Tab-separated table of C-alpha atoms in Angstrom:
chain	number	residue	atom	x	y	z
M	1	UNK	CA	91.610	96.426	93.500
M	2	UNK	CA	90.595	94.774	90.241
M	3	UNK	CA	91.600	97.054	87.425
M	4	UNK	CA	93.128	95.477	84.349
M	5	UNK	CA	92.099	97.925	81.627
M	6	UNK	CA	95.542	97.838	80.034
M	7	UNK	CA	97.484	94.986	81.584
M	8	UNK	CA	97.601	91.406	80.265
M	9	UNK	CA	98.888	88.099	81.583
M	10	UNK	CA	102.520	89.147	81.122
M	11	UNK	CA	102.057	92.271	83.219
M	12	UNK	CA	100.176	90.428	85.967
M	13	UNK	CA	102.764	87.657	86.052
M	14	UNK	CA	105.459	90.298	86.400
M	15	UNK	CA	103.425	92.001	89.127
M	16	UNK	CA	103.263	88.778	91.118
M	17	UNK	CA	107.009	88.271	90.750
M	18	UNK	CA	107.851	91.793	91.920
M	19	UNK	CA	105.344	91.692	94.773
M	20	UNK	CA	106.779	88.425	96.081
M	21	UNK	CA	110.294	89.908	95.963
M	22	UNK	CA	109.152	93.106	97.686
M	23	UNK	CA	107.359	91.241	100.455
M	24	UNK	CA	110.100	88.682	101.109
M	25	UNK	CA	113.294	90.627	100.363
M	26	UNK	CA	112.441	94.270	100.961
M	27	UNK	CA	109.791	94.505	103.699
M	28	UNK	CA	111.975	92.893	106.406
M	29	UNK	CA	114.487	95.713	105.959
M	30	UNK	CA	112.172	98.725	105.878
M	31	UNK	CA	112.261	99.443	109.637
M	32	UNK	CA	116.063	99.258	109.661
M	33	UNK	CA	116.276	101.540	106.644
M	34	UNK	CA	114.095	104.090	108.427
M	35	UNK	CA	116.234	103.907	111.544
M	36	UNK	CA	119.684	103.876	109.920
M	37	UNK	CA	118.899	106.320	107.081
M	38	UNK	CA	121.842	104.894	105.139
M	39	UNK	CA	122.079	104.217	101.408
M	40	UNK	CA	120.776	100.707	100.772
M	41	UNK	CA	123.456	99.235	98.501
M	42	UNK	CA	122.562	95.545	98.731
M	43	UNK	CA	118.826	95.809	98.036
M	44	UNK	CA	119.474	98.244	95.195
M	45	UNK	CA	121.811	95.764	93.560
M	46	UNK	CA	119.400	92.909	94.183
M	47	UNK	CA	116.691	94.825	92.320
M	48	UNK	CA	119.073	95.485	89.428
M	49	UNK	CA	120.113	91.827	89.237
M	50	UNK	CA	116.487	90.820	88.686
M	51	UNK	CA	116.710	92.496	85.266
M	52	UNK	CA	113.971	95.025	86.062
M	53	UNK	CA	116.107	98.048	85.182
M	54	UNK	CA	116.116	96.618	81.652
M	55	UNK	CA	112.334	96.317	81.316
M	56	UNK	CA	112.219	98.836	78.425
M	57	UNK	CA	115.508	97.670	76.889
M	58	UNK	CA	114.990	95.528	73.740
M	59	UNK	CA	115.724	91.824	73.945
M	60	UNK	CA	118.527	92.170	71.429
M	61	UNK	CA	120.453	94.044	74.138
M	62	UNK	CA	119.526	91.601	76.886
M	63	UNK	CA	116.537	93.529	78.187
M	64	UNK	CA	113.001	92.344	78.922
M	65	UNK	CA	111.550	94.393	76.039
M	66	UNK	CA	108.214	94.722	77.838
M	67	UNK	CA	107.729	98.470	77.624
M	68	UNK	CA	106.544	101.290	79.865
M	69	UNK	CA	103.414	99.734	81.327
M	70	UNK	CA	105.544	96.858	82.623
M	71	UNK	CA	107.973	99.442	84.039
M	72	UNK	CA	105.090	101.178	85.787
M	73	UNK	CA	103.986	97.880	87.339
M	74	UNK	CA	107.528	97.125	88.597
M	75	UNK	CA	108.003	100.547	90.193
M	76	UNK	CA	104.449	100.514	91.628
M	77	UNK	CA	104.907	97.139	93.319
M	78	UNK	CA	108.305	97.994	94.794
M	79	UNK	CA	106.955	101.347	96.048
M	80	UNK	CA	103.961	99.688	97.675
M	81	UNK	CA	106.414	98.177	100.149
M	82	UNK	CA	109.217	100.753	100.053
M	83	UNK	CA	109.049	104.095	98.298
M	84	UNK	CA	112.840	104.221	98.557
M	85	UNK	CA	113.347	101.017	96.587
M	86	UNK	CA	110.744	102.086	94.028
M	87	UNK	CA	112.740	105.300	93.692
M	88	UNK	CA	115.930	103.293	93.083
M	89	UNK	CA	114.287	101.448	90.192
M	90	UNK	CA	112.740	104.543	88.628
M	91	UNK	CA	115.903	106.681	88.883
M	92	UNK	CA	118.018	104.209	86.956
M	93	UNK	CA	115.343	104.066	84.291
M	94	UNK	CA	116.131	107.680	83.439
M	95	UNK	CA	119.726	106.606	82.920
M	96	UNK	CA	118.521	103.901	80.545
M	97	UNK	CA	116.457	106.458	78.595
M	98	UNK	CA	119.356	108.700	77.690
M	99	UNK	CA	121.276	105.814	76.100
M	100	UNK	CA	118.223	104.423	74.272
M	101	UNK	CA	117.321	107.838	72.872
M	102	UNK	CA	120.678	109.462	72.235
M	103	UNK	CA	123.387	106.817	72.500
M	104	UNK	CA	125.442	105.819	69.486
M	105	UNK	CA	125.342	102.249	68.248
M	106	UNK	CA	128.595	101.574	70.109
M	107	UNK	CA	127.266	103.121	73.326
M	108	UNK	CA	124.085	101.072	73.132
M	109	UNK	CA	126.052	97.850	72.549
M	110	UNK	CA	128.303	98.645	75.480
M	111	UNK	CA	125.904	99.939	78.087
M	112	UNK	CA	122.389	98.562	77.491
M	113	UNK	CA	123.369	94.907	78.181
M	114	UNK	CA	125.105	96.046	81.380
M	115	UNK	CA	122.042	97.961	82.516
M	116	UNK	CA	119.767	95.045	81.623
M	117	UNK	CA	121.805	92.506	83.629
M	118	UNK	CA	122.224	94.782	86.621
M	119	UNK	CA	125.985	94.870	86.206
M	120	UNK	CA	125.900	98.666	85.996
M	121	UNK	CA	123.433	101.185	87.410
M	122	UNK	CA	122.997	104.383	85.395
M	123	UNK	CA	121.857	107.815	86.580
M	124	UNK	CA	120.989	111.147	84.997
M	125	UNK	CA	122.394	114.342	86.500
M	126	UNK	CA	121.177	117.769	85.391
M	127	UNK	CA	120.247	119.908	88.433
M	128	UNK	CA	122.882	122.210	89.957
M	129	UNK	CA	122.852	123.872	93.406
M	130	UNK	CA	122.531	127.443	92.103
M	131	UNK	CA	120.301	126.981	89.055
M	132	UNK	CA	117.874	124.332	90.394
M	133	UNK	CA	115.124	123.582	87.867
M	134	UNK	CA	116.345	126.373	85.555
M	135	UNK	CA	118.335	124.093	83.277
M	136	UNK	CA	119.675	126.891	81.099
M	137	UNK	CA	121.113	128.537	84.210
M	138	UNK	CA	123.615	125.742	84.831
M	139	UNK	CA	127.247	126.776	85.281
M	140	UNK	CA	129.094	123.440	85.106
M	141	UNK	CA	131.343	123.265	82.061
M	142	UNK	CA	132.734	120.714	79.634
M	143	UNK	CA	135.582	121.956	77.456
M	144	UNK	CA	137.001	120.062	74.507
M	145	UNK	CA	140.723	119.306	74.587
M	146	UNK	CA	141.723	117.142	71.624
M	147	UNK	CA	140.042	113.750	71.946
M	148	UNK	CA	138.838	114.479	75.468
M	149	UNK	CA	136.391	116.649	77.353
M	150	UNK	CA	137.293	118.139	80.725
M	151	UNK	CA	134.340	118.440	83.101
M	152	UNK	CA	134.050	120.819	86.055
M	153	UNK	CA	131.008	121.391	88.216
M	154	UNK	CA	128.540	119.929	90.705
M	155	UNK	CA	125.230	118.173	90.245
M	156	UNK	CA	122.634	118.047	92.988
M	157	UNK	CA	119.593	115.903	93.761
M	158	UNK	CA	120.892	113.032	91.615
M	159	UNK	CA	118.838	109.874	91.941
M	160	UNK	CA	121.116	106.929	92.818
M	161	UNK	CA	123.998	109.404	93.227
M	162	UNK	CA	126.076	107.209	95.505
M	163	UNK	CA	125.387	103.822	93.938
M	164	UNK	CA	125.471	104.727	90.231
M	165	UNK	CA	128.173	103.268	87.999
M	166	UNK	CA	127.764	105.595	85.016
M	167	UNK	CA	126.290	109.064	85.190
M	168	UNK	CA	124.550	110.790	82.286
M	169	UNK	CA	125.437	114.424	82.863
M	170	UNK	CA	124.607	117.659	81.060
M	171	UNK	CA	127.179	120.453	81.089
M	172	UNK	CA	127.685	123.754	79.309
M	173	UNK	CA	129.874	123.637	76.191
M	174	UNK	CA	128.855	127.047	74.852
M	175	UNK	CA	126.384	129.926	75.307
M	176	UNK	CA	122.601	129.825	75.206
M	177	UNK	CA	120.160	126.959	74.740
M	178	UNK	CA	122.403	125.321	72.136
M	179	UNK	CA	125.371	125.438	74.500
M	180	UNK	CA	124.501	122.337	76.527
M	181	UNK	CA	125.870	118.852	75.814
M	182	UNK	CA	125.445	115.447	77.441
M	183	UNK	CA	128.071	112.913	78.461
M	184	UNK	CA	128.467	109.480	80.029
M	185	UNK	CA	130.858	109.532	82.977
M	186	UNK	CA	131.927	106.329	84.714
M	187	UNK	CA	132.116	106.632	88.509
M	188	UNK	CA	135.734	105.457	88.592
M	189	UNK	CA	137.018	108.299	86.373
M	190	UNK	CA	139.769	110.423	87.967
M	191	UNK	CA	138.311	113.789	88.935
M	192	UNK	CA	134.888	112.359	89.745
M	193	UNK	CA	133.652	111.909	93.301
M	194	UNK	CA	130.426	111.756	95.239
M	195	UNK	CA	129.601	114.655	97.520
M	196	UNK	CA	127.081	115.109	100.307
M	197	UNK	CA	124.047	112.870	100.567
M	198	UNK	CA	121.893	115.645	101.939
M	199	UNK	CA	119.402	115.295	104.751
M	200	UNK	CA	116.159	114.121	103.230
M	201	UNK	CA	113.028	113.630	105.305
M	202	UNK	CA	111.855	110.535	103.434
M	203	UNK	CA	112.786	107.766	101.001
M	204	UNK	CA	115.392	106.533	103.458
M	205	UNK	CA	117.681	104.030	101.752
M	206	UNK	CA	117.625	105.940	98.471
M	207	UNK	CA	120.594	108.149	97.539
M	208	UNK	CA	119.528	111.546	96.257
M	209	UNK	CA	122.740	113.479	96.688
M	210	UNK	CA	125.582	115.322	95.053
M	211	UNK	CA	128.230	114.342	92.510
M	212	UNK	CA	131.320	116.448	91.853
M	213	UNK	CA	133.537	116.880	88.785
M	214	UNK	CA	136.954	118.440	89.257
M	215	UNK	CA	139.091	118.477	86.111
M	216	UNK	CA	137.418	115.162	85.199
M	217	UNK	CA	138.643	113.930	81.819
M	218	UNK	CA	136.573	111.652	79.637
M	219	UNK	CA	136.988	110.468	76.027
M	220	UNK	CA	135.120	112.446	73.383
M	221	UNK	CA	133.463	109.127	72.527
M	222	UNK	CA	131.566	109.449	75.851
M	223	UNK	CA	129.497	112.337	74.499
M	224	UNK	CA	125.809	111.478	74.095
M	225	UNK	CA	124.406	112.652	70.813
M	226	UNK	CA	125.714	115.755	69.109
M	227	UNK	CA	127.390	118.626	70.916
M	228	UNK	CA	124.543	121.056	71.697
M	229	UNK	CA	121.937	118.319	72.275
M	230	UNK	CA	122.149	118.447	76.045
M	231	UNK	CA	118.866	120.278	76.489
M	232	UNK	CA	117.110	117.598	74.432
M	233	UNK	CA	118.643	114.866	76.601
M	234	UNK	CA	117.480	116.606	79.771
M	235	UNK	CA	113.952	117.432	78.644
M	236	UNK	CA	113.179	114.187	76.834
M	237	UNK	CA	114.319	111.958	79.684
M	238	UNK	CA	112.312	113.999	82.163
M	239	UNK	CA	109.182	114.003	79.994
M	240	UNK	CA	109.181	110.417	78.710
M	241	UNK	CA	110.548	108.614	81.747
M	242	UNK	CA	110.748	110.958	84.738
M	243	UNK	CA	107.129	112.008	85.025
M	244	UNK	CA	105.702	108.547	84.471
M	245	UNK	CA	108.282	106.927	86.773
M	246	UNK	CA	107.478	109.290	89.641
M	247	UNK	CA	103.766	108.740	89.033
M	248	UNK	CA	104.434	105.008	89.474
M	249	UNK	CA	106.268	105.560	92.788
M	250	UNK	CA	103.395	107.709	94.014
M	251	UNK	CA	100.887	105.077	92.867
M	252	UNK	CA	102.608	102.324	94.835
M	253	UNK	CA	102.663	104.464	97.978
M	254	UNK	CA	99.000	105.333	97.378
M	255	UNK	CA	98.069	101.648	97.176
M	256	UNK	CA	99.834	101.042	100.506
M	257	UNK	CA	98.059	104.011	102.125
M	258	UNK	CA	94.640	102.741	101.122
M	259	UNK	CA	95.368	99.104	102.023
M	260	UNK	CA	96.769	99.962	105.441
M	261	UNK	CA	94.041	102.483	106.258
M	262	UNK	CA	91.234	100.079	105.316
M	263	UNK	CA	92.863	97.372	107.437
M	264	UNK	CA	93.117	99.738	110.391
M	265	UNK	CA	89.570	101.020	110.025
M	266	UNK	CA	88.177	97.486	109.935
M	267	UNK	CA	90.153	96.289	112.947
M	268	UNK	CA	89.759	99.358	115.182
M	269	UNK	CA	86.551	99.343	117.251
M	270	UNK	CA	84.817	102.535	118.280
M	271	UNK	CA	81.302	102.950	119.702
M	272	UNK	CA	80.914	99.176	119.571
M	273	UNK	CA	81.531	98.803	115.838
M	274	UNK	CA	84.448	98.850	113.389
M	275	UNK	CA	85.702	102.344	112.608
M	276	UNK	CA	84.984	101.722	108.922
M	277	UNK	CA	81.245	101.519	109.680
M	278	UNK	CA	81.061	105.134	110.835
M	279	UNK	CA	79.605	107.231	107.995
M	280	UNK	CA	82.277	109.947	108.129
M	281	UNK	CA	85.053	107.327	107.991
M	282	UNK	CA	83.328	105.383	105.187
M	283	UNK	CA	83.116	108.614	103.195
M	284	UNK	CA	86.839	109.252	103.599
M	285	UNK	CA	87.661	105.675	102.584
M	286	UNK	CA	85.432	106.013	99.550
M	287	UNK	CA	87.141	109.236	98.534
M	288	UNK	CA	90.581	107.596	98.948
M	289	UNK	CA	89.474	104.644	96.809
M	290	UNK	CA	88.124	106.958	94.117
M	291	UNK	CA	91.391	108.902	94.030
M	292	UNK	CA	93.421	105.701	93.797
M	293	UNK	CA	91.350	104.358	90.895
M	294	UNK	CA	91.628	107.667	89.014
M	295	UNK	CA	95.378	107.883	89.681
M	296	UNK	CA	95.991	104.342	88.540
M	297	UNK	CA	93.981	104.881	85.369
M	298	UNK	CA	96.002	108.006	84.577
M	299	UNK	CA	99.343	106.231	85.029
M	300	UNK	CA	98.338	103.063	83.152
M	301	UNK	CA	96.733	104.981	80.300
M	302	UNK	CA	99.835	107.155	79.808
M	303	UNK	CA	102.027	104.039	79.898
M	304	UNK	CA	99.805	102.295	77.340
M	305	UNK	CA	99.929	105.262	74.950
M	306	UNK	CA	103.694	105.523	75.253
M	307	UNK	CA	104.074	101.804	74.577
M	308	UNK	CA	102.079	102.168	71.378
M	309	UNK	CA	103.971	105.167	70.038
M	310	UNK	CA	101.250	107.733	70.546
M	311	UNK	CA	101.882	111.419	71.169
M	312	UNK	CA	101.130	111.594	74.896
M	313	UNK	CA	103.178	114.325	76.594
M	314	UNK	CA	99.977	115.718	78.135
M	315	UNK	CA	98.987	112.315	79.538
M	316	UNK	CA	102.487	111.877	81.027
M	317	UNK	CA	102.274	115.282	82.720
M	318	UNK	CA	98.798	114.560	83.970
M	319	UNK	CA	99.874	111.179	85.356
M	320	UNK	CA	102.565	112.841	87.445
M	321	UNK	CA	100.217	115.640	88.568
M	322	UNK	CA	97.312	113.373	89.484
M	323	UNK	CA	99.389	110.720	91.226
M	324	UNK	CA	101.500	113.040	93.373
M	325	UNK	CA	98.593	115.270	94.393
M	326	UNK	CA	96.147	112.445	95.046
M	327	UNK	CA	98.654	110.423	97.035
M	328	UNK	CA	99.333	113.379	99.325
M	329	UNK	CA	95.572	113.991	99.678
M	330	UNK	CA	94.969	110.368	100.651
M	331	UNK	CA	97.895	110.454	103.070
M	332	UNK	CA	96.198	113.375	104.823
M	333	UNK	CA	92.914	111.437	104.986
M	334	UNK	CA	94.776	108.437	106.369
M	335	UNK	CA	96.239	110.669	109.074
M	336	UNK	CA	92.736	111.896	109.923
M	337	UNK	CA	91.424	108.312	110.217
M	338	UNK	CA	94.403	107.044	112.248
M	339	UNK	CA	94.438	110.221	114.364
M	340	UNK	CA	97.409	110.157	116.812
M	341	UNK	CA	98.305	106.640	115.724
M	342	UNK	CA	99.169	108.019	112.315
M	343	UNK	CA	102.199	109.690	113.894
M	344	UNK	CA	103.554	106.384	115.151
M	345	UNK	CA	106.102	104.589	112.961
M	346	UNK	CA	104.504	101.163	113.364
M	347	UNK	CA	101.415	102.352	111.463
M	348	UNK	CA	103.554	103.540	108.497
M	349	UNK	CA	101.312	106.485	107.600
M	350	UNK	CA	103.854	109.139	108.536
M	351	UNK	CA	106.445	107.310	106.384
M	352	UNK	CA	104.086	107.224	103.409
M	353	UNK	CA	103.446	110.935	103.795
M	354	UNK	CA	107.148	111.794	104.012
M	355	UNK	CA	108.024	109.593	101.058
M	356	UNK	CA	105.223	111.021	98.900
M	357	UNK	CA	106.371	114.576	99.620
M	358	UNK	CA	109.705	113.753	97.996
M	359	UNK	CA	107.968	113.100	94.676
M	360	UNK	CA	106.564	116.602	94.407
M	361	UNK	CA	109.617	118.536	93.057
M	362	UNK	CA	111.401	116.166	90.592
M	363	UNK	CA	110.518	116.338	86.878
M	364	UNK	CA	108.529	119.490	87.603
M	365	UNK	CA	106.303	120.448	90.502
M	366	UNK	CA	102.540	120.261	90.156
M	367	UNK	CA	102.454	123.903	89.079
M	368	UNK	CA	104.918	123.098	86.278
M	369	UNK	CA	102.627	120.291	85.097
M	370	UNK	CA	99.605	122.619	85.264
M	371	UNK	CA	101.483	125.296	83.334
M	372	UNK	CA	102.356	122.820	80.555
M	373	UNK	CA	98.824	121.402	80.513
M	374	UNK	CA	97.541	124.960	80.196
M	375	UNK	CA	99.745	125.335	77.124
M	376	UNK	CA	98.279	122.081	75.762
M	377	UNK	CA	94.771	123.473	76.268
M	378	UNK	CA	95.696	126.720	74.531
M	379	UNK	CA	97.502	124.975	71.672
M	380	UNK	CA	100.824	126.638	72.522
M	381	UNK	CA	102.686	123.586	73.878
M	382	UNK	CA	105.945	123.012	71.988
M	383	UNK	CA	107.761	119.854	70.941
M	384	UNK	CA	105.973	116.562	71.641
M	385	UNK	CA	108.813	114.393	72.960
M	386	UNK	CA	106.640	111.271	72.883
M	387	UNK	CA	106.157	111.800	69.149
M	388	UNK	CA	109.660	113.112	68.463
M	389	UNK	CA	111.351	110.025	69.886
M	390	UNK	CA	108.673	107.447	69.112
M	391	UNK	CA	110.986	105.510	66.823
M	392	UNK	CA	113.654	105.111	69.476
M	393	UNK	CA	111.416	104.969	72.521
M	394	UNK	CA	109.340	102.531	70.533
M	395	UNK	CA	111.885	99.719	70.442
M	396	UNK	CA	110.080	98.073	73.297
M	397	UNK	CA	106.533	98.740	72.192
M	398	UNK	CA	107.214	97.774	68.573
M	399	UNK	CA	108.347	94.397	69.838
M	400	UNK	CA	105.231	94.265	71.992
M	401	UNK	CA	103.040	95.159	69.017
M	402	UNK	CA	104.645	92.420	66.932
M	403	UNK	CA	103.842	89.850	69.616
M	404	UNK	CA	100.276	91.158	69.857
M	405	UNK	CA	99.889	90.938	66.097
M	406	UNK	CA	101.284	87.404	66.138
M	407	UNK	CA	98.861	86.439	68.913
M	408	UNK	CA	95.979	87.890	66.893
M	409	UNK	CA	96.928	85.978	63.740
M	410	UNK	CA	97.307	82.779	65.797
M	411	UNK	CA	93.830	83.376	67.205
M	412	UNK	CA	92.448	84.021	63.707
M	413	UNK	CA	93.987	80.811	62.396
M	414	UNK	CA	92.500	78.913	65.324
M	415	UNK	CA	89.084	80.447	64.694
M	416	UNK	CA	89.251	79.584	60.935
M	417	UNK	CA	90.199	76.015	61.778
M	418	UNK	CA	87.258	75.797	64.191
M	419	UNK	CA	84.832	77.201	61.632
M	420	UNK	CA	86.063	74.842	58.910
M	421	UNK	CA	85.499	71.889	61.217
M	422	UNK	CA	81.802	72.783	61.697
M	423	UNK	CA	79.550	70.887	59.216
M	424	UNK	CA	77.517	73.132	56.925
M	425	UNK	CA	73.740	73.115	57.462
M	426	UNK	CA	71.656	71.161	54.960
């Protein structure tokens, strides 16, 4: 599908690199991952070692400094082959976000190079078993004792729970909305352990489980931002990274659904002609293609705006809404076209449908996105995180803008030189 409204040569070169890795290194393991349903440690680390977790980390910290559109491309291409491995890449990006946005200078110097090199995988852990998406209902506590905090509680549905090296957690340090604070907790701290993995229906190979804190002591220097900024850490990471990241996973799965269904419809013969020639099938394929184009445009446009420091919370919400809903719609159409074959593992459609379903709840269900977009329409939506954190989130895009400006001035100089070399008439 030719659609390069926002990408340039750097993005397409990166796409080719990730696609080659996904086809050669990931695809051969997908069937085993589906059968074993075990956490895929080796492939997760291989992805991290490629430097892709550091795509939004500035070059001064060892990152690629390519911004959010490049991140979307990476996650999309991994997810096209394996939604689970796309989920691995996107989940650690949320861990990157919390340090970029709220980390001290010392924390950035310590952790960002480790994330960029793949030495350490970060996570973000907010959800608790009892409170679910109601962040202010969390019960886990962090109490100050001298130069330490003591953490007690459980976090649930943590992306990369069992492979993460440092967990960005939010716990209660006081009452009300100002009583939440965020911390970095290394996985080898006494009092920290991983809990159950859970029994997920899709994204096999991805760990989306529980982490447990029992009298876990950490230095006060491990606090992220000010005490009482925990709600900001949770909401900003979810808005700026979570929604767009999940949109990218859905987009990659959507691409695979359309590619595989077109291939099937062209190869399967019915009534003496390819299935794709039947009008009702052609209509379904056309609808799937239209959805995919719209979904891709939504994700790329939101990425582009974020890279250029624009206020774009609404576009980020819409990207998540459109991509999750449209991917599930196209998965249903693919099932209708494949008929009973869609239930067979070798045709992959049932895997795509299961994987896509997992993207519905995180960072807000579709109804949450609609509710917020309704507030945008009514003019009652609150803080614009994309504007609030543009200076920090903009490390990557400011570097990108500088390169674009340099390229433009180089082109202008070349044009002036060309014009000066043309003899004047007369």
